[in-house]
mmCIF file of C-alpha atoms and ligand atoms in Angstrom:
data_model
loop_
_atom_site.group_PDB
_atom_site.id
_atom_site.type_symbol
_atom_site.label_atom_id
_atom_site.label_comp_id
_atom_site.label_asym_id
_atom_site.label_seq_id
_atom_site.Cartn_x
_atom_site.Cartn_y
_atom_site.Cartn_z
ATOM 1 C CA MET P 1 -10.321 -15.998 -18.817
ATOM 2 C CA ASP P 2 -7.369 -16.862 -21.084
ATOM 3 C CA ASP P 3 -8.770 -14.801 -23.946
ATOM 4 C CA PHE P 4 -9.196 -11.962 -21.581
ATOM 5 C CA ALA P 5 -5.706 -12.280 -20.172
ATOM 6 C CA GLN P 6 -4.310 -11.267 -23.556
ATOM 7 C CA HIS P 7 -5.628 -7.736 -23.044
ATOM 8 C CA GLU P 8 -3.617 -5.283 -21.020
ATOM 9 C CA PRO P 9 -5.256 -4.512 -17.699
ATOM 10 C CA LEU P 10 -5.925 -0.876 -16.807
ATOM 11 C CA PHE P 11 -3.850 -1.454 -13.671
ATOM 12 C CA THR P 12 -3.009 -4.213 -11.225
ATOM 13 C CA PHE P 13 -2.553 -4.394 -7.464
ATOM 14 C CA GLY P 14 -1.397 -6.927 -4.884
ATOM 15 C CA VAL P 15 -3.280 -8.087 -1.781
ATOM 16 C CA ILE P 16 -1.984 -9.804 1.355
ATOM 17 C CA ALA P 17 -3.584 -10.362 4.774
ATOM 18 C CA ASP P 18 -2.755 -11.333 8.355
ATOM 19 C CA ILE P 19 1.023 -11.690 8.185
ATOM 20 C CA GLN P 20 1.159 -11.590 12.017
ATOM 21 C CA TYR P 21 4.947 -11.823 12.089
ATOM 22 C CA ALA P 22 6.750 -12.526 15.365
ATOM 23 C CA ASP P 23 10.242 -13.885 15.967
ATOM 24 C CA ILE P 24 8.907 -16.852 17.969
ATOM 25 C CA ASP P 25 8.408 -20.590 17.419
ATOM 26 C CA ASP P 26 5.295 -21.874 15.694
ATOM 27 C CA GLY P 27 2.147 -22.019 17.809
ATOM 28 C CA TYR P 28 -1.590 -22.510 17.488
ATOM 29 C CA ASN P 29 -4.729 -20.402 17.227
ATOM 30 C CA TYR P 30 -7.083 -19.858 20.190
ATOM 31 C CA SER P 31 -8.960 -23.143 19.681
ATOM 32 C CA ARG P 32 -5.703 -24.996 18.884
ATOM 33 C CA SER P 33 -7.119 -26.167 15.559
ATOM 34 C CA ARG P 34 -4.700 -24.275 13.261
ATOM 35 C CA ARG P 35 -0.924 -24.027 13.309
ATOM 36 C CA ARG P 36 0.602 -20.535 13.190
ATOM 37 C CA TYR P 37 3.959 -20.041 11.482
ATOM 38 C CA TYR P 38 5.120 -16.819 13.177
ATOM 39 C CA ARG P 39 8.659 -16.664 11.741
ATOM 40 C CA ASN P 40 7.928 -18.123 8.353
ATOM 41 C CA SER P 41 5.233 -15.526 7.659
ATOM 42 C CA LEU P 42 8.119 -13.164 6.805
ATOM 43 C CA GLN P 43 9.364 -15.620 4.178
ATOM 44 C CA LEU P 44 5.864 -15.832 2.665
ATOM 45 C CA LEU P 45 5.778 -12.019 2.467
ATOM 46 C CA ARG P 46 9.191 -12.184 0.756
ATOM 47 C CA ASN P 47 7.788 -14.695 -1.759
ATOM 48 C CA ALA P 48 4.907 -12.319 -2.480
ATOM 49 C CA GLN P 49 7.239 -9.335 -2.926
ATOM 50 C CA GLU P 50 9.482 -11.326 -5.292
ATOM 51 C CA SER P 51 6.536 -12.471 -7.352
ATOM 52 C CA TRP P 52 5.148 -8.923 -7.603
ATOM 53 C CA SER P 53 8.490 -7.374 -8.522
ATOM 54 C CA GLU P 54 9.212 -10.013 -11.165
ATOM 55 C CA SER P 55 5.773 -9.955 -12.800
ATOM 56 C CA ALA P 56 5.479 -8.562 -16.321
ATOM 57 C CA VAL P 57 2.801 -6.068 -15.233
ATOM 58 C CA LYS P 58 3.931 -4.773 -11.848
ATOM 59 C CA PRO P 59 1.313 -3.870 -9.240
ATOM 60 C CA GLU P 60 0.548 -0.166 -8.864
ATOM 61 C CA PHE P 61 0.128 -0.643 -5.118
ATOM 62 C CA ILE P 62 -0.282 -3.309 -2.435
ATOM 63 C CA LEU P 63 -3.228 -3.665 -0.032
ATOM 64 C CA GLN P 64 -2.050 -4.998 3.346
ATOM 65 C CA LEU P 65 -5.302 -6.023 5.046
ATOM 66 C CA GLY P 66 -4.188 -5.787 8.685
ATOM 67 C CA ASP P 67 -2.586 -7.772 11.543
ATOM 68 C CA ILE P 68 0.857 -7.142 10.061
ATOM 69 C CA ILE P 69 2.603 -8.264 13.292
ATOM 70 C CA ASP P 70 1.347 -10.536 16.078
ATOM 71 C CA GLY P 71 0.178 -9.426 19.528
ATOM 72 C CA PHE P 72 2.824 -11.701 21.120
ATOM 73 C CA ASN P 73 5.410 -9.064 20.205
ATOM 74 C CA LYS P 74 3.992 -6.730 22.846
ATOM 75 C CA GLY P 75 4.783 -8.996 25.820
ATOM 76 C CA ARG P 76 8.307 -9.518 24.496
ATOM 77 C CA ASN P 77 8.888 -5.790 24.085
ATOM 78 C CA ALA P 78 9.465 -6.489 20.408
ATOM 79 C CA SER P 79 6.649 -4.504 18.757
ATOM 80 C CA ASP P 80 8.858 -1.851 17.135
ATOM 81 C CA ARG P 81 11.493 -4.357 16.073
ATOM 82 C CA ALA P 82 8.936 -6.712 14.504
ATOM 83 C CA LEU P 83 7.211 -3.853 12.686
ATOM 84 C CA ASP P 84 10.563 -2.585 11.341
ATOM 85 C CA THR P 85 11.391 -6.086 10.120
ATOM 86 C CA VAL P 86 8.137 -6.464 8.200
ATOM 87 C CA LEU P 87 8.148 -2.934 6.803
ATOM 88 C CA ARG P 88 11.743 -3.404 5.650
ATOM 89 C CA GLU P 89 10.536 -6.405 3.660
ATOM 90 C CA PHE P 90 7.759 -4.313 2.101
ATOM 91 C CA SER P 91 10.228 -1.551 1.223
ATOM 92 C CA SER P 92 12.397 -3.985 -0.733
ATOM 93 C CA SER P 93 10.329 -2.834 -3.695
ATOM 94 C CA PRO P 94 9.339 0.785 -4.330
ATOM 95 C CA VAL P 95 5.605 0.060 -4.721
ATOM 96 C CA GLU P 96 3.166 1.977 -2.503
ATOM 97 C CA VAL P 97 1.536 -0.026 0.325
ATOM 98 C CA HIS P 98 -1.885 0.795 1.777
ATOM 99 C CA HIS P 99 -2.100 -0.497 5.343
ATOM 100 C CA VAL P 100 -5.363 -1.519 7.004
ATOM 101 C CA TRP P 101 -5.434 -1.788 10.817
ATOM 102 C CA GLY P 102 -6.535 -4.968 12.596
ATOM 103 C CA ASN P 103 -6.837 -6.094 16.209
ATOM 104 C CA HIS P 104 -3.136 -7.055 16.371
ATOM 105 C CA GLU P 105 -2.104 -3.506 15.481
ATOM 106 C CA PHE P 106 -3.941 -2.388 18.639
ATOM 107 C CA TYR P 107 -2.439 -5.183 20.784
ATOM 108 C CA ASN P 108 0.948 -3.667 19.936
ATOM 109 C CA PHE P 109 0.338 0.074 19.652
ATOM 110 C CA SER P 110 -2.014 2.802 20.834
ATOM 111 C CA ARG P 111 -4.261 4.504 18.296
ATOM 112 C CA SER P 112 -2.277 7.744 18.545
ATOM 113 C CA ALA P 113 1.010 5.862 18.047
ATOM 114 C CA LEU P 114 -0.450 4.160 14.961
ATOM 115 C CA LEU P 115 -1.648 7.454 13.525
ATOM 116 C CA SER P 116 1.899 8.821 13.622
ATOM 117 C CA SER P 117 3.513 5.542 12.479
ATOM 118 C CA LYS P 118 4.426 4.176 9.064
ATOM 119 C CA LEU P 119 1.217 2.124 9.256
ATOM 120 C CA ASN P 120 -0.693 5.341 8.562
ATOM 121 C CA SER P 121 -0.714 5.239 4.770
ATOM 122 C CA THR P 122 -3.111 8.144 4.216
ATOM 123 C CA PRO P 123 -1.701 9.771 1.064
ATOM 124 C CA HIS P 124 0.237 12.902 2.094
ATOM 125 C CA THR P 125 -1.628 15.051 -0.368
ATOM 126 C CA ASP P 126 -4.926 14.006 1.248
ATOM 127 C CA ARG P 127 -4.060 14.654 4.886
ATOM 128 C CA SER P 128 -5.189 18.228 4.828
ATOM 129 C CA LEU P 129 -8.073 17.745 2.416
ATOM 130 C CA ARG P 130 -11.482 17.796 3.989
ATOM 131 C CA GLY P 131 -13.449 14.712 3.024
ATOM 132 C CA ALA P 132 -10.497 12.482 2.199
ATOM 133 C CA ARG P 133 -10.233 11.441 5.848
ATOM 134 C CA ALA P 134 -13.180 10.261 7.935
ATOM 135 C CA GLY P 135 -12.333 12.086 11.158
ATOM 136 C CA SER P 136 -9.504 13.297 13.353
ATOM 137 C CA ASP P 137 -8.709 9.952 14.984
ATOM 138 C CA ILE P 138 -10.587 7.627 12.623
ATOM 139 C CA TYR P 139 -8.210 5.864 10.252
ATOM 140 C CA ALA P 140 -10.250 5.810 7.040
ATOM 141 C CA TYR P 141 -9.462 7.412 3.702
ATOM 142 C CA HIS P 142 -9.927 6.997 -0.017
ATOM 143 C CA PHE P 143 -7.588 7.129 -2.988
ATOM 144 C CA SER P 144 -7.865 6.821 -6.730
ATOM 145 C CA PRO P 145 -5.081 4.879 -8.463
ATOM 146 C CA PHE P 146 -6.634 5.237 -11.914
ATOM 147 C CA PRO P 147 -9.335 7.489 -13.398
ATOM 148 C CA GLY P 148 -12.774 6.027 -12.664
ATOM 149 C CA PHE P 149 -11.609 3.794 -9.790
ATOM 150 C CA THR P 150 -11.669 4.589 -6.072
ATOM 151 C CA PHE P 151 -10.434 2.524 -3.123
ATOM 152 C CA VAL P 152 -11.719 3.176 0.394
ATOM 153 C CA VAL P 153 -9.745 2.072 3.464
ATOM 154 C CA LEU P 154 -12.018 1.584 6.506
ATOM 155 C CA ASP P 155 -11.314 1.578 10.256
ATOM 156 C CA ALA P 156 -13.112 -1.495 11.641
ATOM 157 C CA TYR P 157 -11.964 -0.732 15.214
ATOM 158 C CA ASP P 158 -13.328 2.783 15.352
ATOM 159 C CA VAL P 159 -15.910 1.470 17.876
ATOM 160 C CA SER P 160 -13.958 -1.017 19.970
ATOM 161 C CA LEU P 161 -12.413 -1.841 23.317
ATOM 162 C CA LEU P 162 -9.085 -1.993 21.471
ATOM 163 C CA GLY P 163 -7.103 1.165 20.849
ATOM 164 C CA ARG P 164 -9.382 3.380 22.958
ATOM 165 C CA GLU P 165 -8.311 4.713 26.377
ATOM 166 C CA ASP P 166 -10.195 2.965 29.224
ATOM 167 C CA SER P 167 -11.256 6.381 30.493
ATOM 168 C CA SER P 168 -12.646 7.598 27.138
ATOM 169 C CA GLU P 169 -16.277 8.019 26.185
ATOM 170 C CA GLN P 170 -15.644 5.842 23.121
ATOM 171 C CA TYR P 171 -14.439 2.982 25.347
ATOM 172 C CA ARG P 172 -17.446 3.328 27.625
ATOM 173 C CA LYS P 173 -19.837 3.174 24.660
ATOM 174 C CA ALA P 174 -18.085 0.138 23.162
ATOM 175 C CA MET P 175 -18.225 -1.647 26.529
ATOM 176 C CA HIS P 176 -21.930 -0.865 26.858
ATOM 177 C CA LEU P 177 -22.555 -2.300 23.384
ATOM 178 C CA ILE P 178 -20.599 -5.541 23.791
ATOM 179 C CA LYS P 179 -22.074 -6.215 27.257
ATOM 180 C CA GLN P 180 -25.576 -6.232 25.789
ATOM 181 C CA TYR P 181 -24.689 -9.450 23.965
ATOM 182 C CA ASN P 182 -21.691 -10.946 25.731
ATOM 183 C CA SER P 183 -21.869 -11.771 29.459
ATOM 184 C CA ASN P 184 -18.630 -13.790 29.592
ATOM 185 C CA GLU P 185 -15.936 -12.737 32.020
ATOM 186 C CA ASP P 186 -13.408 -13.095 29.200
ATOM 187 C CA LEU P 187 -14.835 -10.923 26.439
ATOM 188 C CA ASN P 188 -12.628 -12.692 23.903
ATOM 189 C CA CYS P 189 -14.958 -15.699 24.344
ATOM 190 C CA PRO P 190 -17.964 -15.456 22.040
ATOM 191 C CA PRO P 191 -21.457 -15.287 23.604
ATOM 192 C CA GLU P 192 -23.266 -18.569 24.260
ATOM 193 C CA ALA P 193 -26.193 -17.472 22.107
ATOM 194 C CA GLY P 194 -24.260 -18.422 18.980
ATOM 195 C CA GLY P 195 -25.152 -17.548 15.389
ATOM 196 C CA LEU P 196 -24.389 -14.045 14.211
ATOM 197 C CA LEU P 197 -24.164 -12.845 17.838
ATOM 198 C CA ARG P 198 -20.813 -14.654 18.102
ATOM 199 C CA ARG P 199 -19.291 -11.529 16.532
ATOM 200 C CA PHE P 200 -19.604 -9.639 19.828
ATOM 201 C CA THR P 201 -16.116 -10.376 21.103
ATOM 202 C CA MET P 202 -13.290 -8.089 22.132
ATOM 203 C CA PHE P 203 -11.144 -8.981 19.108
ATOM 204 C CA ASN P 204 -13.756 -7.408 16.817
ATOM 205 C CA GLY P 205 -15.111 -3.880 16.555
ATOM 206 C CA GLY P 206 -17.274 -1.669 14.409
ATOM 207 C CA PHE P 207 -17.809 1.604 12.569
ATOM 208 C CA SER P 208 -18.983 4.804 14.272
ATOM 209 C CA LYS P 209 -21.841 6.887 12.912
ATOM 210 C CA GLU P 210 -19.281 9.517 11.968
ATOM 211 C CA GLN P 211 -17.421 6.993 9.798
ATOM 212 C CA LEU P 212 -20.628 5.574 8.294
ATOM 213 C CA ASP P 213 -21.809 9.083 7.366
ATOM 214 C CA TRP P 214 -18.424 9.840 5.818
ATOM 215 C CA LEU P 215 -18.537 6.605 3.774
ATOM 216 C CA ASP P 216 -22.078 7.414 2.676
ATOM 217 C CA SER P 217 -20.957 10.812 1.361
ATOM 218 C CA VAL P 218 -17.868 9.379 -0.371
ATOM 219 C CA LEU P 219 -20.067 6.807 -2.131
ATOM 220 C CA ALA P 220 -22.665 9.440 -3.101
ATOM 221 C CA SER P 221 -19.872 11.226 -4.925
ATOM 222 C CA THR P 222 -18.497 8.068 -6.607
ATOM 223 C CA ASP P 223 -22.068 7.093 -7.646
ATOM 224 C CA GLU P 224 -22.452 10.438 -9.326
ATOM 225 C CA LYS P 225 -19.155 10.045 -11.170
ATOM 226 C CA ARG P 226 -20.044 6.426 -12.043
ATOM 227 C CA GLU P 227 -16.799 5.169 -10.572
ATOM 228 C CA ARG P 228 -15.950 1.608 -9.497
ATOM 229 C CA VAL P 229 -15.260 1.385 -5.787
ATOM 230 C CA THR P 230 -13.398 -1.280 -3.827
ATOM 231 C CA ILE P 231 -13.692 -1.051 -0.037
ATOM 232 C CA VAL P 232 -11.098 -2.636 2.246
ATOM 233 C CA SER P 233 -11.421 -3.321 5.976
ATOM 234 C CA HIS P 234 -9.794 -5.741 8.418
ATOM 235 C CA LEU P 235 -13.197 -7.152 9.383
ATOM 236 C CA PRO P 236 -15.590 -8.715 6.856
ATOM 237 C CA VAL P 237 -19.165 -7.382 6.709
ATOM 238 C CA HIS P 238 -21.073 -10.041 4.760
ATOM 239 C CA PRO P 239 -22.194 -13.032 6.870
ATOM 240 C CA HIS P 240 -21.699 -15.391 3.922
ATOM 241 C CA SER P 241 -18.102 -14.313 3.334
ATOM 242 C CA THR P 242 -16.759 -15.405 6.728
ATOM 243 C CA ASP P 243 -17.314 -17.360 9.919
ATOM 244 C CA PRO P 244 -19.694 -15.036 11.859
ATOM 245 C CA ILE P 245 -17.188 -14.941 14.729
ATOM 246 C CA CYS P 246 -15.059 -12.634 12.547
ATOM 247 C CA LEU P 247 -17.799 -10.193 11.437
ATOM 248 C CA ALA P 248 -17.732 -6.486 12.288
ATOM 249 C CA TRP P 249 -20.129 -5.665 15.149
ATOM 250 C CA ASN P 250 -22.377 -3.456 12.980
ATOM 251 C CA PHE P 251 -21.796 -5.275 9.697
ATOM 252 C CA ASP P 252 -25.500 -4.789 8.911
ATOM 253 C CA GLU P 253 -25.220 -0.981 8.933
ATOM 254 C CA LEU P 254 -22.164 -1.084 6.682
ATOM 255 C CA LEU P 255 -23.893 -3.517 4.299
ATOM 256 C CA ALA P 256 -26.956 -1.253 4.167
ATOM 257 C CA ILE P 257 -24.768 1.656 3.054
ATOM 258 C CA ILE P 258 -23.054 -0.429 0.363
ATOM 259 C CA ARG P 259 -26.471 -1.608 -0.834
ATOM 260 C CA SER P 260 -27.752 1.955 -1.105
ATOM 261 C CA HIS P 261 -25.019 2.946 -3.573
ATOM 262 C CA SER P 262 -24.365 1.754 -7.093
ATOM 263 C CA SER P 263 -20.611 2.381 -7.302
ATOM 264 C CA VAL P 264 -19.285 -0.365 -5.000
ATOM 265 C CA VAL P 265 -18.021 -3.458 -6.835
ATOM 266 C CA CYS P 266 -15.920 -5.250 -4.241
ATOM 267 C CA PHE P 267 -15.304 -5.490 -0.487
ATOM 268 C CA MET P 268 -12.043 -7.056 0.720
ATOM 269 C CA ALA P 269 -11.208 -8.099 4.271
ATOM 270 C CA GLY P 270 -8.840 -10.283 6.286
ATOM 271 C CA HIS P 271 -9.113 -11.461 9.947
ATOM 272 C CA ASP P 272 -10.731 -14.848 9.149
ATOM 273 C CA HIS P 273 -7.598 -16.841 8.281
ATOM 274 C CA ASP P 274 -9.603 -19.542 6.495
ATOM 275 C CA GLY P 275 -10.838 -16.953 3.975
ATOM 276 C CA GLY P 276 -14.251 -16.799 2.319
ATOM 277 C CA TYR P 277 -16.183 -15.369 -0.572
ATOM 278 C CA CYS P 278 -19.726 -14.542 -1.583
ATOM 279 C CA GLN P 279 -21.467 -12.327 -4.096
ATOM 280 C CA ASP P 280 -24.175 -10.235 -2.465
ATOM 281 C CA LYS P 281 -27.563 -11.239 -3.914
ATOM 282 C CA CYS P 282 -28.969 -7.723 -3.615
ATOM 283 C CA THR P 283 -26.204 -5.852 -5.398
ATOM 284 C CA GLY P 284 -23.811 -8.262 -7.089
ATOM 285 C CA VAL P 285 -21.000 -6.810 -4.948
ATOM 286 C CA HIS P 286 -18.168 -9.295 -4.424
ATOM 287 C CA HIS P 287 -17.194 -9.898 -0.787
ATOM 288 C CA LEU P 288 -13.782 -11.493 -0.481
ATOM 289 C CA THR P 289 -12.111 -12.513 2.771
ATOM 290 C CA LEU P 290 -8.491 -13.285 2.066
ATOM 291 C CA GLU P 291 -6.763 -16.327 3.609
ATOM 292 C CA GLY P 292 -4.212 -15.311 6.253
ATOM 293 C CA VAL P 293 -0.452 -15.686 5.763
ATOM 294 C CA ILE P 294 0.070 -16.668 9.428
ATOM 295 C CA GLU P 295 -1.790 -19.998 9.085
ATOM 296 C CA THR P 296 -0.306 -20.859 5.689
ATOM 297 C CA PRO P 297 2.260 -23.718 5.705
ATOM 298 C CA PRO P 298 5.838 -22.846 4.651
ATOM 299 C CA ASP P 299 5.564 -24.845 1.424
ATOM 300 C CA SER P 300 2.535 -22.818 0.271
ATOM 301 C CA ASN P 301 1.709 -19.129 -0.188
ATOM 302 C CA ALA P 302 -1.127 -16.677 0.535
ATOM 303 C CA PHE P 303 -1.102 -13.574 -1.640
ATOM 304 C CA SER P 304 -2.930 -12.480 -4.727
ATOM 305 C CA THR P 305 -2.527 -10.177 -7.688
ATOM 306 C CA VAL P 306 -5.585 -8.440 -9.086
ATOM 307 C CA SER P 307 -5.763 -7.155 -12.674
ATOM 308 C CA VAL P 308 -8.433 -4.531 -13.244
ATOM 309 C CA TYR P 309 -10.299 -4.151 -16.553
ATOM 310 C CA GLU P 310 -13.219 -1.986 -17.666
ATOM 311 C CA ASP P 311 -15.798 -4.609 -16.721
ATOM 312 C CA ARG P 312 -14.085 -6.918 -14.229
ATOM 313 C CA MET P 313 -11.264 -7.661 -11.840
ATOM 314 C CA VAL P 314 -9.300 -10.871 -12.339
ATOM 315 C CA LEU P 315 -7.726 -12.189 -9.153
ATOM 316 C CA ARG P 316 -4.830 -14.598 -9.461
ATOM 317 C CA GLY P 317 -4.305 -16.377 -6.179
ATOM 318 C CA SER P 318 -1.023 -17.850 -5.095
ATOM 319 C CA GLY P 319 -0.701 -20.971 -2.939
ATOM 320 C CA ARG P 320 -3.936 -21.581 -1.064
ATOM 321 C CA ILE P 321 -5.787 -18.590 -2.544
ATOM 322 C CA THR P 322 -8.292 -19.420 -5.287
ATOM 323 C CA ASP P 323 -8.299 -17.655 -8.672
ATOM 324 C CA ARG P 324 -11.479 -15.607 -9.123
ATOM 325 C CA VAL P 325 -13.128 -13.310 -11.655
ATOM 326 C CA PHE P 326 -15.198 -10.428 -10.259
ATOM 327 C CA LEU P 327 -17.537 -9.180 -12.977
ATOM 328 C CA PHE P 328 -18.674 -5.679 -12.110
ATOM 329 C CA PRO P 329 -22.353 -5.434 -11.181
ATOM 330 C CA GLY P 330 -24.712 -3.916 -13.770
ATOM 331 C CA PRO P 331 -25.275 -0.202 -14.366
ATOM 332 C CA GLN P 332 -27.245 2.131 -12.149
ATOM 333 C CA SER P 333 -30.592 1.025 -13.643
ATOM 334 C CA ASP P 334 -30.415 -1.800 -11.087
ATOM 335 C CA THR P 335 -31.363 0.544 -8.257
ATOM 336 C CA ASP P 336 -34.650 -1.307 -7.648
ATOM 337 C CA HIS P 337 -32.673 -4.208 -6.247
ATOM 338 C CA ARG P 338 -30.339 -2.074 -4.220
ATOM 339 C CA ALA P 339 -32.621 -0.665 -1.570
HETATM 340 ZN ZN1 ZN K 1 -7.522 -9.873 12.966
#
């Protein structure tokens, strides 16, 4: 890795997940097994911003993987204030930020409010372009920061009880789906059945057919151009990259699409604050779940800087995030293993 570090990367970018800022005292997660540092998460974001702005090769952009502020803000009428506070911290440097939406975005704001907020980072030039966006109220888009490289932002709560009006057809369909697996009165409690079915909780969601079809067509185009694609989503989709309780409802359908295309090299998610990683055996695609800022002690950090080369991405983790090298999977001749 040291030899390699002497070469200039093509470009670099920063990644940070689950800041969940709130101006409240520390607390605990649902099972009371992890401490949450609601105020200090802002300081850890500041540390990340300082590190990125002082680095010799500055990031081209930042990926913010969702849950930027905590749901507790809603009950305190502090959603707008908390969001302003965090976004002000991000704007301390001029670098572009791509925001992913998580469950906590929907605890604080409606889908329509989010679409017209600063958390909608769809590039302005793309908003009117057919194909760049997945659908009228689906928050998914792609961008290319460097020739030959595409990033796709996915909406993991497109099919969900969160962010959909109770009276809508989408809500009714999501309720029908979750009830097939989860009979608990509190749908935030995972089903008794355990295993992979634990993902059917209200704090998760999934991808509609419309979004899956859109992704499929985006990847058909990047395959053809032999590009390298990184997909980002709040929810992980590989069962070995996360505790199954954090998986997207239809992770299997998303994985099948990734496996049917040769251009995807990496999938990045947040949501599971303990983080995780695996390399898909079928495709060699790297599935990274980034450790969450909110459960990171004040004397540590949780951000990473990724340098991209022709044949790999080199991730330098800060604090509790592990350094990793993601070699790009082989050329298209591998298709036998990708079905
Ligand atoms: Zn989350």
